[in-house]
Short mmCIF file of C-alpha atoms in Angstrom, two decimals:
data_model
loop_
_atom_site.label_atom_id
_atom_site.label_comp_id
_atom_site.label_asym_id
_atom_site.label_seq_id
_atom_site.Cartn_x
_atom_site.Cartn_y
_atom_site.Cartn_z
CA MET A 104 28.82 67.48 185.45
CA ASP A 105 32.39 68.17 185.54
CA LYS A 106 32.75 70.18 182.69
CA PHE A 107 35.86 68.37 181.16
CA LEU A 108 34.14 65.02 180.96
CA GLU A 109 30.79 67.36 179.51
CA LEU A 110 33.56 68.15 176.21
CA SER A 111 34.53 64.54 176.19
CA GLU A 112 31.08 63.19 175.72
CA ARG A 113 30.36 65.75 173.67
CA VAL A 114 33.08 65.04 171.22
CA SER A 115 32.43 61.09 171.66
CA ASN A 116 28.81 61.40 170.56
CA PHE A 117 29.45 64.34 167.60
CA ILE A 118 31.32 61.87 166.00
CA LYS A 119 29.50 58.19 167.18
CA GLU A 120 26.16 60.59 165.27
CA ARG A 121 27.86 60.66 162.21
CA GLU A 122 29.27 57.60 162.10
CA TRP A 123 32.84 59.29 161.50
CA GLU A 124 34.31 56.36 163.88
CA LYS A 125 35.78 54.64 160.74
CA PHE A 126 38.11 57.46 159.37
CA HIS A 127 39.54 58.00 162.97
CA ASN A 128 42.17 55.66 163.03
CA PRO A 129 45.30 56.95 165.87
CA LYS A 130 47.61 57.88 162.65
CA ASP A 131 45.22 59.90 161.08
CA VAL A 132 44.13 61.44 164.52
CA ALA A 133 47.84 61.96 165.12
CA ILE A 134 48.17 63.71 161.55
CA SER A 135 44.94 66.15 162.18
CA VAL A 136 46.26 67.31 165.53
CA SER A 137 49.84 68.22 163.42
CA ILE A 138 47.87 70.22 160.83
CA GLU A 139 45.53 72.03 163.62
CA ALA A 140 49.04 72.91 165.36
CA ALA A 141 50.01 74.33 161.97
CA GLU A 142 46.90 76.22 161.67
CA LEU A 143 47.29 78.26 165.26
CA LEU A 144 50.96 78.66 164.62
CA GLU A 145 49.86 80.51 161.35
CA ASN A 146 48.37 83.24 163.39
CA PHE A 147 52.10 84.04 164.71
CA GLN A 148 53.19 84.00 161.58
CA TRP A 149 55.69 87.83 160.24
CA ARG A 150 54.70 89.22 163.57
CA ASP A 151 57.04 89.63 166.06
CA ASP A 152 55.84 89.32 169.96
CA GLU A 153 54.92 93.15 170.14
CA GLU A 154 52.42 93.09 167.14
CA VAL A 155 50.98 90.14 168.66
CA ASP A 156 50.26 91.35 172.16
CA LYS A 157 48.86 94.18 169.88
CA MET A 158 46.76 92.34 167.91
CA LEU A 159 45.60 89.83 170.82
CA GLU A 160 43.21 92.88 171.98
CA ASP A 161 41.16 92.83 168.85
CA ARG A 162 38.82 90.14 169.49
CA ASN A 163 38.15 88.78 165.67
CA TYR A 164 41.85 88.00 166.02
CA LEU A 165 41.51 85.90 169.62
CA ASN A 166 38.59 84.65 168.30
CA ARG A 167 40.90 82.81 165.27
CA ILE A 168 43.43 81.73 167.58
CA THR A 169 41.16 80.39 170.35
CA GLU A 170 39.54 78.44 167.80
CA GLU A 171 42.53 76.90 166.41
CA MET A 172 43.42 75.62 170.12
CA ALA A 173 39.69 74.30 170.67
CA ASP A 174 40.52 71.99 166.71
CA VAL A 175 43.85 71.08 168.93
CA MET A 176 42.23 70.16 171.79
CA VAL A 177 39.03 68.54 169.83
CA TYR A 178 41.52 65.79 168.60
CA LEU A 179 43.72 65.22 171.19
CA ILE A 180 40.28 64.44 173.21
CA VAL A 181 39.23 62.17 169.82
CA MET A 182 42.53 60.43 170.03
CA SER A 183 42.46 59.75 174.22
CA ASN A 184 38.96 58.41 173.67
CA LYS A 185 39.94 56.14 170.76
CA LEU A 186 43.08 54.66 173.32
CA GLY A 187 40.79 54.80 176.13
CA VAL A 188 42.89 57.21 178.45
CA ASN A 189 42.00 60.41 180.33
CA LEU A 190 44.04 63.59 178.68
CA ILE A 191 43.86 64.98 181.96
CA ASP A 192 45.24 61.92 183.94
CA ILE A 193 48.11 61.74 181.22
CA ALA A 194 48.69 65.29 181.47
CA LEU A 195 48.37 65.23 185.68
CA LYS A 196 51.07 62.77 185.14
CA LYS A 197 53.64 64.24 182.77
CA MET A 198 53.52 67.08 184.89
CA GLU A 199 54.64 65.16 187.76
CA LYS A 200 57.27 63.88 186.02
CA ASN A 201 58.76 67.72 184.94
CA GLU A 202 58.71 68.61 188.40
CA GLU A 203 60.79 66.07 189.18
CA LYS A 204 63.25 66.84 186.05
CA TYR A 205 62.97 70.04 186.63
CA PRO A 206 63.97 71.24 190.01
CA VAL A 207 63.38 74.87 190.99
CA SER A 208 65.97 74.65 192.90
CA LYS A 209 68.10 73.74 189.53
CA PHE A 210 66.22 75.89 186.86
CA LYS A 211 64.47 79.28 188.62
CA GLY A 212 64.96 82.24 186.08
CA ASN A 213 66.68 79.70 183.91
CA ALA A 214 65.28 77.33 181.15
CA PHE A 215 68.56 75.44 180.21
CA SER A 216 70.78 75.25 183.27
CA MET B 86 37.89 70.47 193.11
CA ASP B 87 37.38 70.14 189.45
CA LYS B 88 40.19 67.70 187.80
CA PHE B 89 41.06 70.39 184.95
CA LEU B 90 41.41 73.20 186.94
CA GLU B 91 43.41 70.97 189.24
CA LEU B 92 45.87 70.74 186.09
CA SER B 93 45.47 74.16 184.66
CA GLU B 94 46.83 75.53 188.42
CA ARG B 95 49.78 73.10 188.69
CA VAL B 96 50.95 74.20 184.90
CA SER B 97 50.33 77.44 186.30
CA ASN B 98 52.31 76.97 189.21
CA PHE B 99 55.25 75.12 187.59
CA ILE B 100 55.87 78.06 185.58
CA LYS B 101 55.43 80.47 188.42
CA GLU B 102 57.78 79.04 190.62
CA ARG B 103 60.71 78.52 188.28
CA GLU B 104 59.98 82.18 186.78
CA TRP B 105 59.63 80.63 183.18
CA GLU B 106 56.74 83.30 182.24
CA LYS B 107 59.11 85.38 180.69
CA PHE B 108 60.05 82.46 177.77
CA HIS B 109 56.04 82.15 177.06
CA ASN B 110 54.90 84.46 174.56
CA PRO B 111 52.54 83.15 172.54
CA LYS B 112 54.38 83.02 169.25
CA ASP B 113 56.75 80.69 170.99
CA VAL B 114 54.23 78.49 173.06
CA ALA B 115 52.39 78.02 169.41
CA ILE B 116 55.73 76.96 168.04
CA SER B 117 55.57 74.59 171.57
CA VAL B 118 52.66 73.06 170.19
CA SER B 119 53.63 72.33 166.70
CA ILE B 120 56.59 70.57 167.54
CA GLU B 121 54.86 68.47 170.33
CA ALA B 122 52.07 67.30 168.20
CA ALA B 123 55.24 66.50 165.62
CA GLU B 124 56.60 64.20 168.22
CA LEU B 125 53.33 62.37 168.47
CA LEU B 126 53.13 62.17 165.60
CA GLU B 127 56.67 60.62 164.83
CA ASN B 128 55.50 57.49 167.00
CA PHE B 129 53.21 56.63 163.98
CA GLN B 130 55.60 57.31 161.30
CA TRP B 131 56.14 54.19 158.81
CA ARG B 132 53.63 52.34 160.47
CA ASP B 133 50.77 51.21 158.48
CA ASP B 134 47.10 51.14 160.26
CA GLU B 135 47.44 47.10 161.63
CA GLU B 136 51.02 47.83 162.72
CA VAL B 137 50.12 50.46 164.68
CA ASP B 138 47.20 48.71 166.29
CA LYS B 139 49.23 45.69 167.54
CA MET B 140 52.04 48.25 168.73
CA LEU B 141 49.21 49.81 170.99
CA GLU B 142 48.82 46.59 172.94
CA ASP B 143 52.53 47.14 173.93
CA ARG B 144 52.47 49.37 177.44
CA ASN B 145 55.77 51.21 176.34
CA TYR B 146 54.56 52.39 173.19
CA LEU B 147 51.72 53.30 174.75
CA ASN B 148 53.14 55.50 177.65
CA ARG B 149 55.38 56.64 174.65
CA ILE B 150 52.31 58.29 172.71
CA THR B 151 50.25 59.46 176.01
CA GLU B 152 53.53 61.52 176.64
CA GLU B 153 53.35 63.63 173.96
CA MET B 154 50.06 63.69 174.00
CA ALA B 155 50.46 65.47 177.57
CA ASP B 156 52.89 67.55 176.22
CA VAL B 157 50.68 68.99 173.41
CA MET B 158 47.74 69.48 176.17
CA VAL B 159 50.38 71.19 179.29
CA TYR B 160 51.23 73.88 176.21
CA LEU B 161 47.78 74.09 174.88
CA ILE B 162 46.68 75.33 179.03
CA VAL B 163 49.96 77.49 178.80
CA MET B 164 48.51 79.75 175.85
CA SER B 165 45.08 79.67 177.39
CA ASN B 166 46.64 80.88 180.14
CA LYS B 167 48.35 83.02 178.50
CA LEU B 168 45.22 84.62 176.81
CA GLY B 169 42.94 84.40 179.79
CA VAL B 170 40.63 81.39 177.74
CA ASN B 171 39.46 78.36 179.27
CA LEU B 172 40.31 75.73 177.31
CA ILE B 173 37.46 73.63 178.03
CA ASP B 174 34.90 76.66 177.26
CA ILE B 175 36.48 77.41 173.58
CA ALA B 176 36.33 73.76 172.77
CA LEU B 177 33.05 73.51 174.01
CA LYS B 178 31.96 76.40 172.21
CA LYS B 179 33.92 75.13 169.09
CA MET B 180 31.82 71.83 168.91
CA GLU B 181 28.54 74.06 169.24
CA LYS B 182 30.29 75.27 165.63
CA ASN B 183 30.69 71.89 164.62
CA GLU B 184 27.26 70.62 165.44
CA GLU B 185 25.68 73.31 163.44
CA LYS B 186 28.37 73.18 160.47
CA TYR B 187 27.92 69.12 160.02
CA PRO B 188 24.12 68.29 160.55
CA VAL B 189 24.14 64.70 161.00
CA SER B 190 21.33 64.64 158.29
CA LYS B 191 24.00 65.72 155.93
CA PHE B 192 27.20 63.90 157.45
CA LYS B 193 26.04 60.42 158.71
CA GLY B 194 28.68 58.05 157.12
CA ASN B 195 30.27 60.39 155.11
CA ALA B 196 32.81 63.11 155.79
CA PHE B 197 32.89 65.09 152.51
CA SER B 198 29.56 64.93 151.10
CA MET C 120 72.19 78.24 133.38
CA ASP C 121 72.29 75.58 136.10
CA LYS C 122 68.81 75.11 136.74
CA PHE C 123 68.97 75.36 140.44
CA LEU C 124 70.93 78.48 140.55
CA GLU C 125 68.05 79.79 138.31
CA LEU C 126 65.29 78.66 140.62
CA SER C 127 67.92 80.34 143.39
CA GLU C 128 68.03 83.27 141.98
CA ARG C 129 64.24 83.94 140.85
CA VAL C 130 62.95 83.11 144.62
CA SER C 131 65.97 86.24 145.43
CA ASN C 132 64.96 88.42 142.79
CA PHE C 133 60.84 87.94 143.83
CA ILE C 134 61.82 89.06 147.56
CA LYS C 135 64.45 91.91 146.71
CA GLU C 136 61.85 93.17 144.01
CA ARG C 137 58.20 93.49 146.88
CA GLU C 138 61.23 94.71 149.36
CA TRP C 139 60.05 91.45 151.52
CA GLU C 140 63.26 90.85 153.26
CA LYS C 141 62.60 92.65 156.07
CA PHE C 142 59.88 90.09 156.94
CA HIS C 143 62.30 87.37 156.34
CA ASN C 144 63.92 86.61 159.43
CA PRO C 145 64.86 83.06 159.80
CA LYS C 146 62.75 82.21 162.60
CA ASP C 147 59.84 83.27 160.69
CA VAL C 148 61.21 81.27 157.21
CA ALA C 149 61.38 78.16 159.44
CA ILE C 150 57.56 78.29 160.86
CA SER C 151 56.96 78.97 157.03
CA VAL C 152 58.38 75.76 155.90
CA SER C 153 56.75 73.81 158.78
CA ILE C 154 53.63 75.80 158.53
CA GLU C 155 53.42 74.59 154.42
CA ALA C 156 55.06 71.00 155.25
CA ALA C 157 51.61 70.52 157.06
CA GLU C 158 49.57 71.72 154.29
CA LEU C 159 51.03 69.13 152.09
CA LEU C 160 50.53 66.52 154.94
CA GLU C 161 47.09 67.57 154.80
CA ASN C 162 46.37 66.52 151.15
CA PHE C 163 47.13 62.84 152.42
CA GLN C 164 44.73 62.96 155.55
CA TRP C 165 42.26 60.18 156.11
CA ARG C 166 43.25 58.75 153.04
CA ASP C 167 44.97 55.04 153.35
CA ASP C 168 48.25 54.40 151.00
CA GLU C 169 45.02 52.31 148.39
CA GLU C 170 43.04 55.74 147.76
CA VAL C 171 46.42 58.08 147.31
CA ASP C 172 47.63 56.14 144.91
CA LYS C 173 44.31 56.00 143.13
CA MET C 174 44.03 59.98 143.75
CA LEU C 175 47.41 60.37 141.93
CA GLU C 176 46.35 59.80 138.68
CA ASP C 177 43.90 62.59 139.11
CA ARG C 178 46.16 65.47 137.61
CA ASN C 179 44.71 67.90 139.78
CA TYR C 180 45.21 66.01 142.85
CA LEU C 181 48.77 65.51 141.98
CA ASN C 182 49.04 69.25 141.17
CA ARG C 183 48.04 70.51 144.89
CA ILE C 184 50.67 68.18 145.85
CA THR C 185 53.29 69.37 144.14
CA GLU C 186 52.49 73.24 144.71
CA GLU C 187 52.54 72.36 148.26
CA MET C 188 56.01 70.43 147.45
CA ALA C 189 56.97 73.80 145.76
CA ASP C 190 56.01 75.79 149.05
CA VAL C 191 58.39 74.21 151.12
CA MET C 192 61.11 73.64 148.93
CA VAL C 193 60.63 77.89 147.79
CA TYR C 194 60.79 78.72 151.86
CA LEU C 195 64.07 76.49 152.02
CA ILE C 196 66.06 78.19 149.28
CA VAL C 197 64.86 81.44 151.11
CA MET C 198 66.29 80.58 154.34
CA SER C 199 69.63 79.44 152.29
CA ASN C 200 70.02 82.25 150.80
CA LYS C 201 69.19 83.98 154.16
CA LEU C 202 71.86 81.87 155.64
CA GLY C 203 74.10 81.80 152.79
CA VAL C 204 74.63 78.35 152.18
CA ASN C 205 74.10 76.38 149.01
CA LEU C 206 71.05 73.75 149.43
CA ILE C 207 71.97 71.23 147.20
CA ASP C 208 75.17 71.33 149.24
CA ILE C 209 74.21 70.94 152.00
CA ALA C 210 71.96 67.87 151.12
CA LEU C 211 75.25 66.34 149.41
CA LYS C 212 76.66 66.59 152.62
CA LYS C 213 73.70 64.99 154.54
CA MET C 214 73.68 62.44 152.16
CA GLU C 215 77.16 61.43 152.89
CA LYS C 216 76.51 61.06 156.68
CA ASN C 217 73.57 58.75 155.75
CA GLU C 218 75.69 56.37 153.86
CA GLU C 219 77.88 56.01 156.66
CA LYS C 220 75.14 56.11 159.31
CA TYR C 221 73.40 53.32 157.36
CA PRO C 222 75.76 50.95 155.83
CA VAL C 223 73.77 48.64 152.95
CA SER C 224 75.06 45.45 154.90
CA LYS C 225 73.65 46.61 157.90
CA PHE C 226 70.39 48.29 156.50
CA LYS C 227 69.39 46.28 153.46
CA GLY C 228 65.24 45.16 153.88
CA ASN C 229 64.98 46.55 157.11
CA ALA C 230 65.33 50.26 158.34
CA PHE C 231 64.72 49.41 161.85
CA SER C 232 68.06 46.70 162.84
CA MET D 174 76.55 67.01 135.47
CA ASP D 175 74.26 69.01 137.16
CA LYS D 176 74.50 68.68 140.90
CA PHE D 177 70.82 68.89 141.35
CA LEU D 178 70.30 65.71 139.39
CA GLU D 179 73.53 64.12 141.23
CA LEU D 180 71.31 64.65 144.52
CA SER D 181 68.40 63.33 143.27
CA GLU D 182 70.03 60.07 142.09
CA ARG D 183 71.98 59.77 144.88
CA VAL D 184 68.89 59.66 147.06
CA SER D 185 67.12 57.20 144.56
CA ASN D 186 70.08 54.76 144.99
CA PHE D 187 71.11 55.22 148.78
CA ILE D 188 67.27 54.20 148.90
CA LYS D 189 67.36 51.07 146.24
CA GLU D 190 70.67 49.73 147.54
CA ARG D 191 68.67 49.41 150.97
CA GLU D 192 65.64 48.56 149.77
CA TRP D 193 63.54 51.19 151.27
CA GLU D 194 61.04 51.57 148.40
CA LYS D 195 58.48 49.77 150.08
CA PHE D 196 58.27 52.07 153.08
CA HIS D 197 58.10 55.42 150.84
CA ASN D 198 54.61 55.56 150.26
CA PRO D 199 53.79 59.47 149.59
CA LYS D 200 51.49 59.66 152.78
CA ASP D 201 54.63 58.26 155.16
CA VAL D 202 57.20 60.95 153.24
CA ALA D 203 54.64 63.67 153.63
CA ILE D 204 54.55 62.98 157.35
CA SER D 205 58.42 62.86 157.31
CA VAL D 206 58.66 66.20 155.46
CA SER D 207 56.41 67.61 158.03
CA ILE D 208 58.68 66.27 161.14
CA GLU D 209 61.95 67.54 159.79
CA ALA D 210 60.29 71.09 159.58
CA ALA D 211 59.56 71.04 162.92
CA GLU D 212 63.18 69.78 163.93
CA LEU D 213 64.38 72.88 161.79
CA LEU D 214 62.21 74.98 163.37
CA GLU D 215 63.25 73.18 167.26
CA ASN D 216 66.23 75.41 167.00
CA PHE D 217 64.53 78.42 167.22
CA GLN D 218 62.17 78.08 169.88
CA TRP D 219 62.35 80.24 173.05
CA ARG D 220 64.98 82.89 171.06
CA ASP D 221 64.09 85.40 169.55
CA ASP D 222 65.04 87.22 166.45
CA GLU D 223 68.46 89.20 167.99
CA GLU D 224 69.96 86.00 169.95
CA VAL D 225 69.41 83.97 166.71
CA ASP D 226 71.60 86.68 165.11
CA LYS D 227 73.94 85.97 167.01
CA MET D 228 73.79 82.40 167.50
CA LEU D 229 73.99 81.90 163.97
CA GLU D 230 77.85 83.35 163.93
CA ASP D 231 78.35 80.16 166.05
CA ARG D 232 79.24 77.06 163.29
CA ASN D 233 77.78 74.41 165.47
CA TYR D 234 74.57 76.11 165.57
CA LEU D 235 74.25 76.52 161.82
CA ASN D 236 75.80 72.72 161.38
CA ARG D 237 72.60 71.59 163.03
CA ILE D 238 70.51 74.01 161.34
CA THR D 239 71.91 73.17 157.74
CA GLU D 240 71.43 69.88 158.66
CA GLU D 241 67.59 69.78 159.52
CA MET D 242 67.12 72.08 155.79
CA ALA D 243 69.07 69.10 154.31
CA ASP D 244 66.64 66.19 155.70
CA VAL D 245 63.61 68.42 154.58
CA MET D 246 64.97 68.45 151.43
CA VAL D 247 66.18 65.01 151.16
CA TYR D 248 61.97 63.93 151.77
CA LEU D 249 61.16 66.05 149.54
CA ILE D 250 63.45 64.60 146.76
CA VAL D 251 62.21 61.20 147.76
CA MET D 252 58.55 62.32 147.26
CA SER D 253 59.53 63.93 143.43
CA ASN D 254 60.87 60.53 142.89
CA LYS D 255 57.85 58.70 143.72
CA LEU D 256 55.52 60.99 141.75
CA GLY D 257 57.84 61.33 139.00
CA VAL D 258 57.75 65.19 138.74
CA ASN D 259 61.21 67.17 138.77
CA LEU D 260 61.63 69.64 142.64
CA ILE D 261 63.04 72.65 140.47
CA ASP D 262 60.30 72.37 137.89
CA ILE D 263 57.24 72.61 139.90
CA ALA D 264 59.37 75.19 142.16
CA LEU D 265 60.03 77.28 138.84
CA LYS D 266 56.24 76.95 138.23
CA LYS D 267 55.18 77.64 141.18
CA MET D 268 57.33 81.12 141.73
CA GLU D 269 55.70 82.08 137.97
CA LYS D 270 52.52 81.76 139.91
CA ASN D 271 53.25 84.05 142.69
CA GLU D 272 54.91 86.63 140.59
CA GLU D 273 51.74 86.81 138.92
CA LYS D 274 49.41 87.11 142.18
CA TYR D 275 51.87 89.09 143.93
CA PRO D 276 52.40 91.99 141.25
CA VAL D 277 55.23 94.43 142.33
CA SER D 278 53.47 97.76 141.93
CA LYS D 279 50.92 96.32 145.06
CA PHE D 280 53.08 94.24 146.89
CA LYS D 281 56.45 96.16 147.55
CA GLY D 282 56.73 96.93 150.77
CA ASN D 283 53.83 95.62 151.93
CA ALA D 284 52.95 92.05 152.48
CA PHE D 285 49.44 92.12 153.08
CA SER D 286 48.35 95.15 151.27
#
């Protein structure tokens, strides 16, 4: 099976088995995405880019970061399932928009031209 | 091809073609995840659950929300590519942890027992 | 002495005594404001308005919330001191703008008219 | 009058005159603090410390930042008024805790010792 579908179903089953659907209104799930994003950001606080690059060689540090990324991802999937949309499809659609909005000819090498 | 892989490569090519890699240090990408998460949350501000449910029947409102979800997703992929990890794999690994941490027998129907 | 000035100086001395100025570039302080705001928000997660109102009667819950509010406030002051501005003055100035932007005649009872 | 008190009353009157109390449950105000904090952070995105320092000499850039700081501050005051606490008092109390938690002898020059 498609790996993303596998993940999506696993998240869905996790919630169903625990009967947690009742907690998961879209507003609270959006709050969760935001809180997990802040926890991801916390790993970079007070560190400049060089320090971060050096720390990323440490497997424990990398694991803390990927776990927080995973938390954001899981809540995005909870929300997708809630809203009946496919996260990959909406992201592909957004990339199409981005490609039009930022034509290579105009934005090559410059994010703010 | 696997749809997630297609998305992941599309994001990666988008950045390469515009030569934007230089902007994308992990700390700034984490900031972006956080800002996009706040923009997602903004759609739920000052509205109670009932109002949200009613508004979700409006396609324009739903589109605004899915676009913000897509933005969070795209930055998660930028970060994954940057760190050399697979977003689906780390999320599956986290689900395994969650399943152990919250056994059904103890947490069924109750998130805080 | 003016109580806000007392607070502002206390924050300033706290940092000087520990020689922490070197960590406090504006970007990292802005990250801190954002992270503390998320920790404040965490106290309201998965709870509807009624539950929150009931929990606010519990002194421990109220204390957790006011401590997070204090953390946001302290980082706002760190940033003000850093930028050489007075937090009260800029907030008064913003209120003036808000009063013009949202005239009572038009917005009474309706935030989105 | 004490300037903070002046600000606090001005925020309180602003809301009363527009009859906006009904929108301001603590959870939504906490969401607002978080969203305004993200808007503050947005001004620092994709810029390293040197670029920020240089940009801060531009009055327009500084104004954008202080306006977002003001927005965070105003919502903190809305929440304080809602909860019946004094923002300055709770911040002074938190500073007392911080001073105990981070003794100068141990933390001088080092945030993580």
